[in-house]
Every structure is written in structure tokens, then in C-alpha cells.
Coordinates of C-alpha atoms in Angstrom, one line a residue:
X1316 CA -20.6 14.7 -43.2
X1317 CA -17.1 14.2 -44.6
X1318 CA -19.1 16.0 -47.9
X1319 CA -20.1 18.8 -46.3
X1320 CA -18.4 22.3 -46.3
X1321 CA -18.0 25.2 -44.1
X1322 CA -20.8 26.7 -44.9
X1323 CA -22.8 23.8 -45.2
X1324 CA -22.7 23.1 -41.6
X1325 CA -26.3 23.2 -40.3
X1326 CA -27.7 21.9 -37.0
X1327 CA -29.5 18.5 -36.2
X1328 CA -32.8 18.7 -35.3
X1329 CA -33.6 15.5 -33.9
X1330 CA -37.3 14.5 -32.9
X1331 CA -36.8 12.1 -30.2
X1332 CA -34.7 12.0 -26.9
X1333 CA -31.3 10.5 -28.2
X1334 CA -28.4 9.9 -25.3
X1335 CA -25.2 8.1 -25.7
X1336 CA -22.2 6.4 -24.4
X1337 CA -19.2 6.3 -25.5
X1338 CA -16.4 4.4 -24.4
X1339 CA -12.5 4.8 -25.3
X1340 CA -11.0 0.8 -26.8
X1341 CA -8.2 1.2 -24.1
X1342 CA -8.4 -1.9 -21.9
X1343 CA -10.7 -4.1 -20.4
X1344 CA -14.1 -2.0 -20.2
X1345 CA -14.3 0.3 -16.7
X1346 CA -17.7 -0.1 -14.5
X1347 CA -18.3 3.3 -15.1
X1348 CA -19.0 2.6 -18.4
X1349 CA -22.1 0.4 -17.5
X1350 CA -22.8 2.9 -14.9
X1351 CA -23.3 5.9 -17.2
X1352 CA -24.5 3.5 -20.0
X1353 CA -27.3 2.6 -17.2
X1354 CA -28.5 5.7 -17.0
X1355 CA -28.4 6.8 -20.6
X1356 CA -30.9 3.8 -21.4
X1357 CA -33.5 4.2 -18.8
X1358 CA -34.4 7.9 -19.3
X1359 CA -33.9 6.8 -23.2
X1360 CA -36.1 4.2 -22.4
X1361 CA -38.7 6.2 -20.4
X1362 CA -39.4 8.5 -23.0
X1363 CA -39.5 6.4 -26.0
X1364 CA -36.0 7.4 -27.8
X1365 CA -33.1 6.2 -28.8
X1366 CA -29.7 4.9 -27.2
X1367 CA -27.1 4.7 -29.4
X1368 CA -23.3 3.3 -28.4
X1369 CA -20.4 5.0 -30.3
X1370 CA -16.5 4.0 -29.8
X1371 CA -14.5 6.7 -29.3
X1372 CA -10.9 5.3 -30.7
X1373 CA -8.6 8.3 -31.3
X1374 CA -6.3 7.8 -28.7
X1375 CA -4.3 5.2 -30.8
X1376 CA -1.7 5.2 -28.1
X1377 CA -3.7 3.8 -25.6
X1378 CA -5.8 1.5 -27.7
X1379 CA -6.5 -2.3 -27.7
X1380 CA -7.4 -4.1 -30.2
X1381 CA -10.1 -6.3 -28.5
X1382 CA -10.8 -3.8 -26.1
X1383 CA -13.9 -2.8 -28.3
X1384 CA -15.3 -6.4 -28.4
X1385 CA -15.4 -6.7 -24.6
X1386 CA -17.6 -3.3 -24.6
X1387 CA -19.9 -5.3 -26.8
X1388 CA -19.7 -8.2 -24.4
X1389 CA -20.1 -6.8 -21.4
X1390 CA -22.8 -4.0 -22.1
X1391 CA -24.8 -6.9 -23.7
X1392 CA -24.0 -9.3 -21.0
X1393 CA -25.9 -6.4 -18.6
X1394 CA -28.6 -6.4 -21.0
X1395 CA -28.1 -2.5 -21.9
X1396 CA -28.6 -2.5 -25.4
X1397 CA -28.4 -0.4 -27.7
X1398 CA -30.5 1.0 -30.7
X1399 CA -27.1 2.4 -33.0
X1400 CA -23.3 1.5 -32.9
X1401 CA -20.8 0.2 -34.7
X1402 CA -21.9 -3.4 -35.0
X1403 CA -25.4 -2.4 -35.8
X1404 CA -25.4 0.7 -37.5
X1405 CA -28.0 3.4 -38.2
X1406 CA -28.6 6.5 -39.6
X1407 CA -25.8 8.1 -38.4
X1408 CA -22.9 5.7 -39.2
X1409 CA -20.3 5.0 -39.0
X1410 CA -20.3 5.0 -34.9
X1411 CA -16.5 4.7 -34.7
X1412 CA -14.4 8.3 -34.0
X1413 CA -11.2 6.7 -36.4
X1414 CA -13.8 6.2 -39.2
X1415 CA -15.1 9.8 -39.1
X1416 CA -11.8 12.3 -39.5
X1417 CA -12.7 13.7 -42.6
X1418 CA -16.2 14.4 -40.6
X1419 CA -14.4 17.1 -38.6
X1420 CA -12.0 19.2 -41.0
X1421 CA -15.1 21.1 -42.4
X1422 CA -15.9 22.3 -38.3
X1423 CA -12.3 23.2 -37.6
X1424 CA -12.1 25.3 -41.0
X1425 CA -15.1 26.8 -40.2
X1426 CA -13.7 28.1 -36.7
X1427 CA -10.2 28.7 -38.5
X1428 CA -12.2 31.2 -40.8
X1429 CA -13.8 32.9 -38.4
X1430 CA -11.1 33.7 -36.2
X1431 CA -12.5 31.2 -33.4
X1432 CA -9.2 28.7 -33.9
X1433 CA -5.9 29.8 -34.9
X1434 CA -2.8 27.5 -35.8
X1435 CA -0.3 26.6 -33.2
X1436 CA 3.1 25.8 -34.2
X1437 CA 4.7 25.4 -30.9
X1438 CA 6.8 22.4 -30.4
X1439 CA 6.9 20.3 -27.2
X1440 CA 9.8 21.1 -25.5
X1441 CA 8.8 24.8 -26.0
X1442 CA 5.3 24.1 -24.5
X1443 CA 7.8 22.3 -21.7
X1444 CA 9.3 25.2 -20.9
X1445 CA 6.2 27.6 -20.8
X1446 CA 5.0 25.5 -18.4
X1447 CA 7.7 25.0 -16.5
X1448 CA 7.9 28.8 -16.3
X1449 CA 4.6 29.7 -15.2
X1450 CA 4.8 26.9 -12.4
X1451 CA 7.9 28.7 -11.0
X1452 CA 6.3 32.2 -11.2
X1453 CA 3.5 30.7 -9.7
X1454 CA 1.1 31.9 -12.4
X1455 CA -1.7 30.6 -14.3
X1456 CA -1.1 27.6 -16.4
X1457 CA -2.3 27.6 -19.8
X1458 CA -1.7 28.6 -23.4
X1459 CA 0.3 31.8 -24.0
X1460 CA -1.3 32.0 -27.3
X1461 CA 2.3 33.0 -28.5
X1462 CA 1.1 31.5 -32.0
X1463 CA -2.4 33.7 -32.1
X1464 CA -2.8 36.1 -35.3
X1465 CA 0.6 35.2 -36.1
X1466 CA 1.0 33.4 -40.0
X1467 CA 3.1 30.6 -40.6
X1468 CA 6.1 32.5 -41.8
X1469 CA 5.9 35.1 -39.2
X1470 CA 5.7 32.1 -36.3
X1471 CA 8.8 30.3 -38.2
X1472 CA 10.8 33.4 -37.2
X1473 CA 10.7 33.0 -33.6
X1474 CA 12.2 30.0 -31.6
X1475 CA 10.3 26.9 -30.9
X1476 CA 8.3 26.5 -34.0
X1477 CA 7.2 23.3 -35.3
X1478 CA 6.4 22.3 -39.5
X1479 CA 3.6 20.4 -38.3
X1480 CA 0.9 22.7 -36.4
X1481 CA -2.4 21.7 -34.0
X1482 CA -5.3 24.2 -33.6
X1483 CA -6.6 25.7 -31.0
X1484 CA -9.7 27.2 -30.3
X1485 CA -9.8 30.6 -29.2
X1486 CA -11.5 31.4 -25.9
X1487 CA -12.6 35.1 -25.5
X1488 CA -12.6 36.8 -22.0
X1489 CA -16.5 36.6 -22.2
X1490 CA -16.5 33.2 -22.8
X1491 CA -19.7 31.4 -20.9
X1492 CA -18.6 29.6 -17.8
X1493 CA -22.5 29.1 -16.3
X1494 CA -24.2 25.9 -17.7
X1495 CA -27.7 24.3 -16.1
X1496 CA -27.2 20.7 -15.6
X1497 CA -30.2 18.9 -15.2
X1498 CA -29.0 17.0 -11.9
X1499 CA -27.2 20.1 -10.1
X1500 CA -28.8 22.9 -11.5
X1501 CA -26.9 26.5 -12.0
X1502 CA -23.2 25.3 -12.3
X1503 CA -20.1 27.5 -12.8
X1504 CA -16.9 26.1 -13.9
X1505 CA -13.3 27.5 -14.2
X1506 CA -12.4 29.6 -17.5
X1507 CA -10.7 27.3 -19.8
X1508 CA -7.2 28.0 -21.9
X1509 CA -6.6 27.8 -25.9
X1510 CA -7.3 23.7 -25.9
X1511 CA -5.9 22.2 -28.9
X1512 CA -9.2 20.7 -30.4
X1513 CA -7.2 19.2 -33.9
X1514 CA -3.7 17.4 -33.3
X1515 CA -0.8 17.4 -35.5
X1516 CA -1.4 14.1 -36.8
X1517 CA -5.1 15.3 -38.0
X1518 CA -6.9 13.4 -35.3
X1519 CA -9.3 16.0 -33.4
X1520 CA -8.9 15.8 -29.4
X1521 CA -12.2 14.8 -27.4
X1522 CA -13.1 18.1 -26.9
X1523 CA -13.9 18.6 -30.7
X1524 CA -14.8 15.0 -31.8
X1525 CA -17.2 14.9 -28.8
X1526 CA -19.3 18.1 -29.5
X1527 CA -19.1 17.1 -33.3
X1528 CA -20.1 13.7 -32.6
X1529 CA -23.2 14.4 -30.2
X1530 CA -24.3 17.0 -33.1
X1531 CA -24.0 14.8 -35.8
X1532 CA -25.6 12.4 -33.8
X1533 CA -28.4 14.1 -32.9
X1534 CA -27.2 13.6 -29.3
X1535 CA -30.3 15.7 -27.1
X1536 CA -28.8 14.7 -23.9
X1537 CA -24.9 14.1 -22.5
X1538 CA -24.3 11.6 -19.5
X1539 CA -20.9 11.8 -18.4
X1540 CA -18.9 11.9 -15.1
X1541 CA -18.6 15.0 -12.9
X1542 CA -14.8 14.9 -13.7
X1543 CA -16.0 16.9 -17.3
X1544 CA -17.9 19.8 -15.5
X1545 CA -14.6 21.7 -15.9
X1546 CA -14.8 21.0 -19.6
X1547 CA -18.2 21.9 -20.5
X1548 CA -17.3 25.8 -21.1
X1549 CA -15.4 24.1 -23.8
X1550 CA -18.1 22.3 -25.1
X1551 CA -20.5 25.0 -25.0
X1552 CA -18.0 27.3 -26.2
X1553 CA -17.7 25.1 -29.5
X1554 CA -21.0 24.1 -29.7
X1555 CA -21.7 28.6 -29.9
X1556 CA -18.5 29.0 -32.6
X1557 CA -20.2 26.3 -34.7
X1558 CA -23.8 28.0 -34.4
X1559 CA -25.2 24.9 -32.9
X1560 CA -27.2 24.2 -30.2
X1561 CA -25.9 22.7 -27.5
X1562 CA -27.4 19.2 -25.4
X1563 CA -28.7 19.3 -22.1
X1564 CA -26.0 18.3 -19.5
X1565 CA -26.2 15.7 -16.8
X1566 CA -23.0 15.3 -14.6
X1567 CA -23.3 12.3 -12.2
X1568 CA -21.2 11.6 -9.0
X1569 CA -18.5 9.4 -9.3
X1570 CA -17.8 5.7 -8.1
X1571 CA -15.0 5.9 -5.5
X1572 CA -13.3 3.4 -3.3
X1573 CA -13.0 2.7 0.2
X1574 CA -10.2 5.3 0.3
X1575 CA -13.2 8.1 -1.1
X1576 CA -10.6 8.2 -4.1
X1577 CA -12.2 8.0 -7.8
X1578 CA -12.1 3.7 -8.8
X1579 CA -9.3 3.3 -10.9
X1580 CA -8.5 -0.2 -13.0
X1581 CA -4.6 -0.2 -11.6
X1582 CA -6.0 -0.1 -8.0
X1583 CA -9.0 -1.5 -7.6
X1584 CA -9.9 -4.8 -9.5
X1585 CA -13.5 -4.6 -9.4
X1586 CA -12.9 -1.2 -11.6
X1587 CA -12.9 -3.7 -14.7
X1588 CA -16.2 -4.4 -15.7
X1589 CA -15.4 -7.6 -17.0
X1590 CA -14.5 -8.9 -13.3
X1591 CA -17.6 -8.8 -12.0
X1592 CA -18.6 -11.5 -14.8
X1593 CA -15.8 -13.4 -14.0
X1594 CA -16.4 -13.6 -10.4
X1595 CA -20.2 -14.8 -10.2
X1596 CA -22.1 -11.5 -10.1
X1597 CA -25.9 -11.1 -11.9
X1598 CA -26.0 -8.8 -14.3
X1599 CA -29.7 -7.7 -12.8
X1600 CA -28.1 -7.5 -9.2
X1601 CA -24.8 -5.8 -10.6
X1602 CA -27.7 -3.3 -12.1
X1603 CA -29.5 -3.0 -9.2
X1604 CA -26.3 -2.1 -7.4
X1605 CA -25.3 0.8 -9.5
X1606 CA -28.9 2.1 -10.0
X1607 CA -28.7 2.5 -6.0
X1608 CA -25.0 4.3 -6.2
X1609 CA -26.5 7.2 -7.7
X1610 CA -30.2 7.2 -6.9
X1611 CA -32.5 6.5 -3.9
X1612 CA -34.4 3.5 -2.9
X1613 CA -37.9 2.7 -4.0
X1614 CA -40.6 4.4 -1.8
X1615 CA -43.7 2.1 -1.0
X1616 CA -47.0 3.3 -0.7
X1617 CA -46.4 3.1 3.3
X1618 CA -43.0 5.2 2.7
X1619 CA -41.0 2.5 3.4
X1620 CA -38.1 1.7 1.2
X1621 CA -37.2 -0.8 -1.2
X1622 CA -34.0 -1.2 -2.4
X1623 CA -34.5 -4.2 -5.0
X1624 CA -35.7 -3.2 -8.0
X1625 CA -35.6 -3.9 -11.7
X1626 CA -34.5 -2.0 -14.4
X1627 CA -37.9 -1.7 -15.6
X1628 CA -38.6 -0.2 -12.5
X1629 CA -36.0 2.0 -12.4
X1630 CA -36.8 3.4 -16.0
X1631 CA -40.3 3.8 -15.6
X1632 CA -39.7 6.0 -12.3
X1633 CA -37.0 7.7 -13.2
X1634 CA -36.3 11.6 -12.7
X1635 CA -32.9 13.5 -13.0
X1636 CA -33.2 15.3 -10.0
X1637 CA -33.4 12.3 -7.4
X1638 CA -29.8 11.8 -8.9
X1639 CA -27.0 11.7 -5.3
X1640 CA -24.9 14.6 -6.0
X1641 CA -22.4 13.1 -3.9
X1642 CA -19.4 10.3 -4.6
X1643 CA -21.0 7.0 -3.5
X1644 CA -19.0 4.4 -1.9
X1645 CA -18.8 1.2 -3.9
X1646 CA -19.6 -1.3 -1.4
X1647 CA -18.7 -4.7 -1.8
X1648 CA -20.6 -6.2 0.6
X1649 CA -23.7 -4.4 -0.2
X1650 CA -23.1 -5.8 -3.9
X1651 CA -22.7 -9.3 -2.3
X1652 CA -25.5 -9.2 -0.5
X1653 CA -28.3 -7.9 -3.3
X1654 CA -26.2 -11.0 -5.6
X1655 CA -27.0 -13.4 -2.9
X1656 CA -30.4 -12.3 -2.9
X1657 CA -31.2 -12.3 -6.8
X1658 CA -29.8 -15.4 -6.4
X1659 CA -32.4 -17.2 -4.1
X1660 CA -34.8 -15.7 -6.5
X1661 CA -33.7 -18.0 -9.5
X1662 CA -35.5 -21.0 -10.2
X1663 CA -33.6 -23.2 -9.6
X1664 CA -32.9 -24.2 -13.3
X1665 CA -31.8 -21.4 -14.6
X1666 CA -30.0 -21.3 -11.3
X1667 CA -28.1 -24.4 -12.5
X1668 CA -27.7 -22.9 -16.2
X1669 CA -25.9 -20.2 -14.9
X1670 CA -23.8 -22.2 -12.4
X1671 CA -23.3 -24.0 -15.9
X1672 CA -20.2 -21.6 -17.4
X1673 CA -18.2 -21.5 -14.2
X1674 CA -18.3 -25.6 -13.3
X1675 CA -17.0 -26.2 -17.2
X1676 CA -14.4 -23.4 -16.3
X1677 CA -13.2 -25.3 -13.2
X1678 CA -12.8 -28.2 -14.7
X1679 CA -16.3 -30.0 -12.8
X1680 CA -18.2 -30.6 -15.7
X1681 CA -17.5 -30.8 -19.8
X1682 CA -18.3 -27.9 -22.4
X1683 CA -21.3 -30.6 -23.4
X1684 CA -22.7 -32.4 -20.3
X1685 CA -24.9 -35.3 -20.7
X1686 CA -28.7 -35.2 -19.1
X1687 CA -27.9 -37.5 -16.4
X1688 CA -25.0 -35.0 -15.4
X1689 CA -27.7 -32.2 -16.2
X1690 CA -30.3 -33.7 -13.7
X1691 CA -28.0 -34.1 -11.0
X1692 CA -26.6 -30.7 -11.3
X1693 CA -30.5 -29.5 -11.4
X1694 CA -30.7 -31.8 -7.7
X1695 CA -27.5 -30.1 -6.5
X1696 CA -28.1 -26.9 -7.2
X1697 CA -31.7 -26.8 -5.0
X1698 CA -29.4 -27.6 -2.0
X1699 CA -27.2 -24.8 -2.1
X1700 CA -28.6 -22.1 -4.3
X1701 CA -29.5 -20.5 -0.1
X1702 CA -25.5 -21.0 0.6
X1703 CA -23.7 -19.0 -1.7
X1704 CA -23.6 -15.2 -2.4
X1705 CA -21.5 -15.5 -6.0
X1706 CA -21.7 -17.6 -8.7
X1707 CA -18.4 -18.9 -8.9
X1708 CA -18.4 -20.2 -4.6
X1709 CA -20.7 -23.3 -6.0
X1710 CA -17.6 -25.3 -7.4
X1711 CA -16.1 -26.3 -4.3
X1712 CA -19.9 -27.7 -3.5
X1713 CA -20.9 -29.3 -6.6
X1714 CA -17.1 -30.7 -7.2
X1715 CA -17.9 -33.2 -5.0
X1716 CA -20.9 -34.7 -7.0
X1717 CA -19.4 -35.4 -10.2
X1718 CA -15.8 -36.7 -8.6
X1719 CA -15.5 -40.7 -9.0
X1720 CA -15.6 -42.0 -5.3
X1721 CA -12.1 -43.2 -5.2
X1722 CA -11.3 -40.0 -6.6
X1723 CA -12.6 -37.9 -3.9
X1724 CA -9.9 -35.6 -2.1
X1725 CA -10.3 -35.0 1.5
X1726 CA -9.8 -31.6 2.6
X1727 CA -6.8 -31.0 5.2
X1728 CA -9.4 -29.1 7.5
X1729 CA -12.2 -31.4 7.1
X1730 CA -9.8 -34.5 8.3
X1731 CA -8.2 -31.9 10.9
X1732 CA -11.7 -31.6 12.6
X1733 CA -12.2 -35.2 13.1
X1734 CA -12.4 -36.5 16.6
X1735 CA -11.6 -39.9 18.1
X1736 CA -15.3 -41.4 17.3
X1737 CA -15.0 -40.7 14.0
X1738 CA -14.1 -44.4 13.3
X1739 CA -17.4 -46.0 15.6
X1740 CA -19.6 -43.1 13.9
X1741 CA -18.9 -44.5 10.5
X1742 CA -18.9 -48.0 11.2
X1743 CA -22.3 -47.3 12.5
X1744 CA -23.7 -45.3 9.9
X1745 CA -22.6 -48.3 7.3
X1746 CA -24.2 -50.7 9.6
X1747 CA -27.4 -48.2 9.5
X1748 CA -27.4 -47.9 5.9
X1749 CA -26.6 -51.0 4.8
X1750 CA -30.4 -52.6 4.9
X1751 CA -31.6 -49.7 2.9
X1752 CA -32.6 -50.3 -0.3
X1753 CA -30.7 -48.1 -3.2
X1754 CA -32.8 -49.3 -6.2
X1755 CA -34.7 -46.4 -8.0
X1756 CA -38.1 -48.2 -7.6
X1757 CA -40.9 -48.5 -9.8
X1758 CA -40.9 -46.6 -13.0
X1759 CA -43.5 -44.2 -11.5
X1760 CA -41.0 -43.2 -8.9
X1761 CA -42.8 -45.1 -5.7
X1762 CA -41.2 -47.6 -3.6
X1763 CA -37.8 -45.9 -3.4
X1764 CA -36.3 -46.5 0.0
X1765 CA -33.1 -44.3 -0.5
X1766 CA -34.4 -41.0 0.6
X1767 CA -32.7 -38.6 2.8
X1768 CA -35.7 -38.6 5.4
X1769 CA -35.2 -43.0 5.3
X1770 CA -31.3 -42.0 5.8
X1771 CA -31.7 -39.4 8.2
X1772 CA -34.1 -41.4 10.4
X1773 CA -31.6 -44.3 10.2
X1774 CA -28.1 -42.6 11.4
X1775 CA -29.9 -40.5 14.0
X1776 CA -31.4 -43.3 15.4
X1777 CA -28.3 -45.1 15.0
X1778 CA -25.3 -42.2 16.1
X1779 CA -27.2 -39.6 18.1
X1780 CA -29.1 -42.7 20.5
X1781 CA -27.3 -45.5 19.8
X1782 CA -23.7 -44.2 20.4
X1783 CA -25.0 -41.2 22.7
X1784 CA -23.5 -38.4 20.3
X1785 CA -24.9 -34.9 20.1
X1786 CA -26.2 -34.3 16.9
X1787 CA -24.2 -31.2 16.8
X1788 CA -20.9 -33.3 16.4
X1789 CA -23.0 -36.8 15.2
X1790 CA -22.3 -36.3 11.6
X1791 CA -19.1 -34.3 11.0
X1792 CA -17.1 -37.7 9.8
X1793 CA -20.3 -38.3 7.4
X1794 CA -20.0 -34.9 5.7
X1795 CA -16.0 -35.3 5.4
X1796 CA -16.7 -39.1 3.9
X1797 CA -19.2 -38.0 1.8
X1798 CA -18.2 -34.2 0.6
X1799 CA -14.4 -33.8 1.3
X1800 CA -15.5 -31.2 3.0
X1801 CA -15.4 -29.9 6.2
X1802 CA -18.7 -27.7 4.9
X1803 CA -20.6 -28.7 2.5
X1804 CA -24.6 -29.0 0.9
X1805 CA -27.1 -30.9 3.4
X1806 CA -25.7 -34.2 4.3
X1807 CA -28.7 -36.2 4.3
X1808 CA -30.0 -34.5 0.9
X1809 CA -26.3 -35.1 -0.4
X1810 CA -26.5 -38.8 0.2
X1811 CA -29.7 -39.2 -1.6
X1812 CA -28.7 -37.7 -4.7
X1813 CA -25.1 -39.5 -4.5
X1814 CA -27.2 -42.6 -4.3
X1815 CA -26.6 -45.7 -2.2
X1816 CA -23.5 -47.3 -3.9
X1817 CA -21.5 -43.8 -3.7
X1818 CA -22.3 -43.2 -0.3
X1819 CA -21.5 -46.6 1.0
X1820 CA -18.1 -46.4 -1.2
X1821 CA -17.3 -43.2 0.0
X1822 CA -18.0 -43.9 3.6
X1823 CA -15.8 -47.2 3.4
X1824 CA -12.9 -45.4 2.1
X1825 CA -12.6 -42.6 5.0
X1826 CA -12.7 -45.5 7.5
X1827 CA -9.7 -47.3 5.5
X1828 CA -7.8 -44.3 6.3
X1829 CA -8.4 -44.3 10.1

């Protein structure tokens, strides 16, 4: 619009349900992001419109430069995707705040000309002292519109002025302080001051660029934290100077910590959206467990509930006003326990695809893994895709399977927990194995005698009634030989896919130590 006049100003009229979100470049992306962005896109989704991402990078104080690319990461890593941003365009480009200033000077001038703005020309240290003043006196803090109706010469007269002025918008006693949100209903917030909505370097504050933004945007519906309730008389108040009509509202609850305190990134790590990729979390359980934050469980046809659902889901059944009013408690173990779950549900190769990223990171397996490495990572992963709750936990269980057996460390617990037998239970198990064939049969897979049922047969037979040993402590010595481990996948399983030479090796070199 950065064409466009005063009196040029007219209102979108879009013809589809358009929401947004739009994230400040200031750091590693916040889960509330996702968390709002969630919502936008379902009830986008539902009803056929549009959800468009748009970077909101005026605060050039605060900003980083590849801040922005891990929003695109991470929103895309989630799957919630968008119809219209900065990397894709669309009809209302560009999508970045920086790229649009000349977008809002025609708004303020129009306000400025009708007497709903005025120049300020207070500098800080005068603003300082106002405050200061009205804290001591115990009065209302806010604006003492010392600049209103006052030209530039006039203002320069007086103490405190500044060459380079912001505007303000001017807030009349009658200003509207009653708004319907579409999750809480009638709301009333506090009466706002005289907000500066242009800065002195000509970058507009939120307060302007947002309600510009969403209008120029065609925005029909605004997602954003309760925290902005106090600032919607603002908006409204903006959007009614302009002569535009204002979105519909939706203020959801906010994520808070054990402590009931609103998450912040400097206390809580899990506040950086980009940690929950790092650390082994779905993106359909991560999802899942903010879809549940702010709304209720699936109800079954028998009125039972069910908390795991997919987005789909979700979207399809959604309704603003089953949106928790309240602050929900961002449970860790809650979110560890729907991971685990979407986990189990995996099959089991894309189970070991996605294992794939965090064994390369750790140093278990190379960037380009050869099929032998692939297939025995596809046999691993069936045996402990049931043991772990997080993504990254399998590298201490897999390590042990692509480690050369000479190689293998033995860890200080699982040697700690080794009892007096352990020497007689591993000579035995080598005697026991030893006549088992390790050849990989026939070339249609038959007459392979190294199977875990042929191994576990043997050592029981040979430990738990030849030497008299409860199975309970029979094979503690074989898991340390074998894994390193003092825990570990299923020993018997573990052997077969080792294969007979490892085993044997591995078995042999414990019992040198002893």
C-alpha cells in the first residue's frame, strides 16, 4: 500500500477465513509460537481458508539474524504450514514488517489529520521523570499528553523537547474498553494511555503495524496470548480511527511452568521450540500435547475420553468455545508419556529413520550409512522402540551394535553389579554356544542355527540348571559382555543380531578381565 494516500485508505473485504501468526526474529523460536500457530491452522483448516505466516522484525534491537530461518524450520518441522509468508509469498507481500514501512505513513497521517494522533516531542529523560513523579504521588501512570494540540515551535519552548518526535494516538474518555472474544465472551479491559504507535526512527510500534498488518492482510481472525487483552482497546481503538473493521478476537490461556509463572526462554529450557527437536520429541506427539493444553480430550461415543488424537482430528472437531480459559501446566511427563506412545506406534522403519539424525549426531553411525548398517539398525530398533520415551535415549542402546568388539567399553555400573559367578557363568555360556552354528544358512534363509530361541534354550539350560542360578541374576554378566551395559535391548535377541563371532569375542574378552 506504500502507494496509497490518506484518503485512499479503504477496508479489506476478504472472502475467506484468513488467521495468522506472527512471530518476532528475536532468538531461537518460543513454543508458544507453535502453540498459537496450532490453533490458527486448524480452524483455518476447518473452514477452508487461509493461514498465512508473517515476521514481525521491527524490534531491530532484539533481532537475530537466523532467528527467522529457525521459525521456518521448526513450524515446518511440526508440519504447520502455511499458505502465505515471506519465503512463499502471495497476494499480500511482502510478509516481513521491515519491508512494509512506507505501508504505514499513509495510516499515521491519516490519524495525524484527523486529530486522532498528535506529535510527541518529549525526550526520554523527561518521560523518566514523569514517571518517576507519578509513581511517587501514587497516581496513574501514563502519558501526560504534555505535547497534545501543541505545534512544534510552541512544544520547543518548554523544557524536555526533543528534534526528533514519535506519535501518539489519542485516546478519548469514551474510548471502547468492551470487546467479544470468541473464547471468553464479553471482556472488559483497562483504559489505555496516549501509546506511541510511530517511533522516532520511523518504525511503527506493534500496536500500529499489527492492526495495519491484519487489515492489509485480510486478517478475519487474531490468535494471540491473553497477555494482549489489555491491548485490544488499542487495537479496536485504531482499527475505529482508520474506519476499518476490526477481526474477531481469540485470547487463549497461557503455557506456564511448574511455578504457575508464564514459560519464559531464560528459565525454562523447554520454552525454545527448537529443544524439543533436539531432545527426541515427535512433532505429532509434541502436537498432540499442546492441542490438549488448551482444549479437552476427545469424547467417544460411550463418553469416555481420548486423549490421543491427530491434527486432523483436532481440526475437523474444533470449536472456540471448548478453549480452557485457564493457564495450563506444561507437564513434562505428560509430554513424555504421549511421545513414548506415538513412538510404539511407528513402524518400526520409519522408527529407525528417525532414530537416523540423532545416532549420526552421536557419533554411532556416518551421515551415509551402508545397507548392511541400515538393516541392522532396522533389527535393533524392533527391540527397543517399547524401551524408550524420547528419541535421542536410543544411542546408549544401539552404540553397542555398531562398536568393533575390542572396542566395546564397559560401563563402571554394569562391571560394579557383577557377582563372584560372573566368571563360571561365562565360561559356561561359551561352552553352551560354542556348538552352535553362526553361518547364515541357505540363501532362502532356512537352516540358520544362530537364533535367539537356539541361544536362549542353550544358556538356560546350561546357567539356570546346570550351575543352579536364578534366572533373575543368570544372565547379568552376558548383558555386561555383550552390551556394556548394565541395561540394555533383549539379551538373547541382541546376540542374534550381533551374530555368533561378536558374541563369542565379546564374551571372551569380559572373562579376560576377571
Amino acid at each position: 500500500m506504500s502507494d496509497k494516500t490518506a484518503a485512499t485508505i479503504e477496508p479489506a473485504t476478504p472472502d475467506e477465513v484468513r488467521l495468522r501468526v506472527a512471530p518476532s526474529p528475536t532468538g531461537d523460536p518460543h513454543v508458544g509460537t507453535a502453540y498459537m500457530a496450532m490453533f490458527d491452522l486448524a480452524f483455518a483448516r476447518q473452514q477452508g481458508g487461509k493461514f498465512v505466516l508473517r515476521i514481525e522484525d521491527t524490534d531491530r534491537a532484539r533481532f537475530q539474524a537466523d532467528s527467522e530461518q529457525q521459525i521456518f524450520d521448526t513450524l515446518e518441522w511440526l508440519g504447520l504450514t502455511w499458505d502465505e509468508g515471506p519465503d512463499k509469498g502471495g497476494p499480500y507481500a511482502p510478509y516481513r514488517q521491515s519491508e512494509r514501512l512506507d505501508t504505514y505513513k499513509p495510516y499515521v497521517q491519516k490519524l495525524l489529520d484527523e486529530g486522532k494522533a498528535y506529535y510527541c516531542y518529549c525526550t526520554s529523560e523527561r518521560l523518566a521523570e514523569m514517571r518517576e513523579f507519578q509513581q511517587k504521588q501514587k497516581l496513574p501512570t501514563g502519558y501526560d499528553r504534555m505535547c497534545y494540540g501543541k505545534t512544534r515551535e510552541e512544544r520547543s519552548k518548554e523544557p524536555g523537547f526533543s528534534d526528533n518526535p514519535v506519535v501518539r494516538m489519542f485516546v478519548p474518555d469514551d474510548a471502547p474498553l468492551t470487546f467479544t472474544d470468541l473464547i471468553r465472551g464479553e471482556v472488559k479491559a483497562p483504559r489505555p494511555d496516549d501509546q506511541v504507535i510511530l517511533k522516532a526512527d520511523g518504525f511503527p510500534t506493534y500496536h500500529l503495524a499489527v492492526v495495519v498488518d491484519d487489515h492489509e492482510m485480510a486478517i478475519t481472525h487474531v490468535v494471540r496470548g491473553e497477555e494482549w487483552i489489555s491491548s485490544t482497546p488499542k487495537h479496536i481503538l485504531l482499527y475505529q480511527g482508520l474506519g476499518l473493521e476490526p477481526p474477531k478476537f481469540a485470547h487463549m490461556p497461557l503455557l506456564r511452568d511448574e511455578k504457575k509463572a508464564k514459560i519464559s526462554k531464560r528459565k525454562s529450557p523447554w520454552a525454545r521450540l527448537t529443544w524439543f527437536k533436539e531432545q527426541g520429541y515427535l512433532p505429532e506427539a509434541l502436537l498432540n500435547f499442546l492441542a490438549l493444553l488448551g482444549y479437552p480430550p476427545v469424547i467417544e461415543t460411550d463418553g469416555s475420553e481420548r486423549e490421543v488424537f491427530t491434527f486432523e482430528e483436532f481440526s475437523k472437531n474444533f470449536e472456540w468455545s471448548k478453549v480452557n480459559t485457564v493457564g495450563p501446566i506444561f507437564n513434562l511427563d505428560k509430554l513424555n508419556w504421549l511421545n513414548g506412545h506415538y513412538i510404539r506406534e511407528l513402524p518400526t522403519r520409519e522408527f529407525a529413520t528417525r532414530l537416523l539424525p540423532f545416532l549420526v549426531k552421536d557419533g554411532v553411525l556416518s551421515e551415509q550409512p551402508s545397507l548392511p548398517e541400515l538393516g541392522r539398525l532396522n533389527l535393533v530398533a524392533e527391540q527397543i522402540q517399547t524401551r524408550i520415551n524420547l528419541l535421542s535415549e536410543a544411542t546408549a542402546l544401539v552404540a553397542p551394535f555398531f562398536c568393533k568388539d575390542d572396542e566395546l567399553p564397559i560401563a563402571d555400573d554394569a562391571r560394579a553389579q557383577l557377582k563372584e559367578t560372573a566368571p563360571q557363568v561365562i565360561d559356561a555360556a561359551i561352552e553352551a554356544l560354542e556348538p552352535i552354528s553362526g553361518s547364515l544358512g541357505k540363501p532362502d534363509g532356512s537352516d540358520v542355527e544362530w537364533t535367539h530361541e537356539r541361544i536362549e534354550a542353550a544358556l538356560r539350560e546350561a546357567i539356570v540348571e546346570g550351575l543352579g542360578i536364578k534366572p533373575k541374576f543368570a544372565f547379568g554378566p552376558l548383558r555386561t559382555a555383550v552390551s556394556g551395559q548394565r541395561i540394555s535391548p533383549p539379551l538373547f535377541e541382541s546376540m542374534e543380531i550381533l551374530g555368533k563371532h561378536s558374541t563369542m569375542e565379546r564374551l571372551k574378552a569380559l572373562r579376560a578381565t576377571l
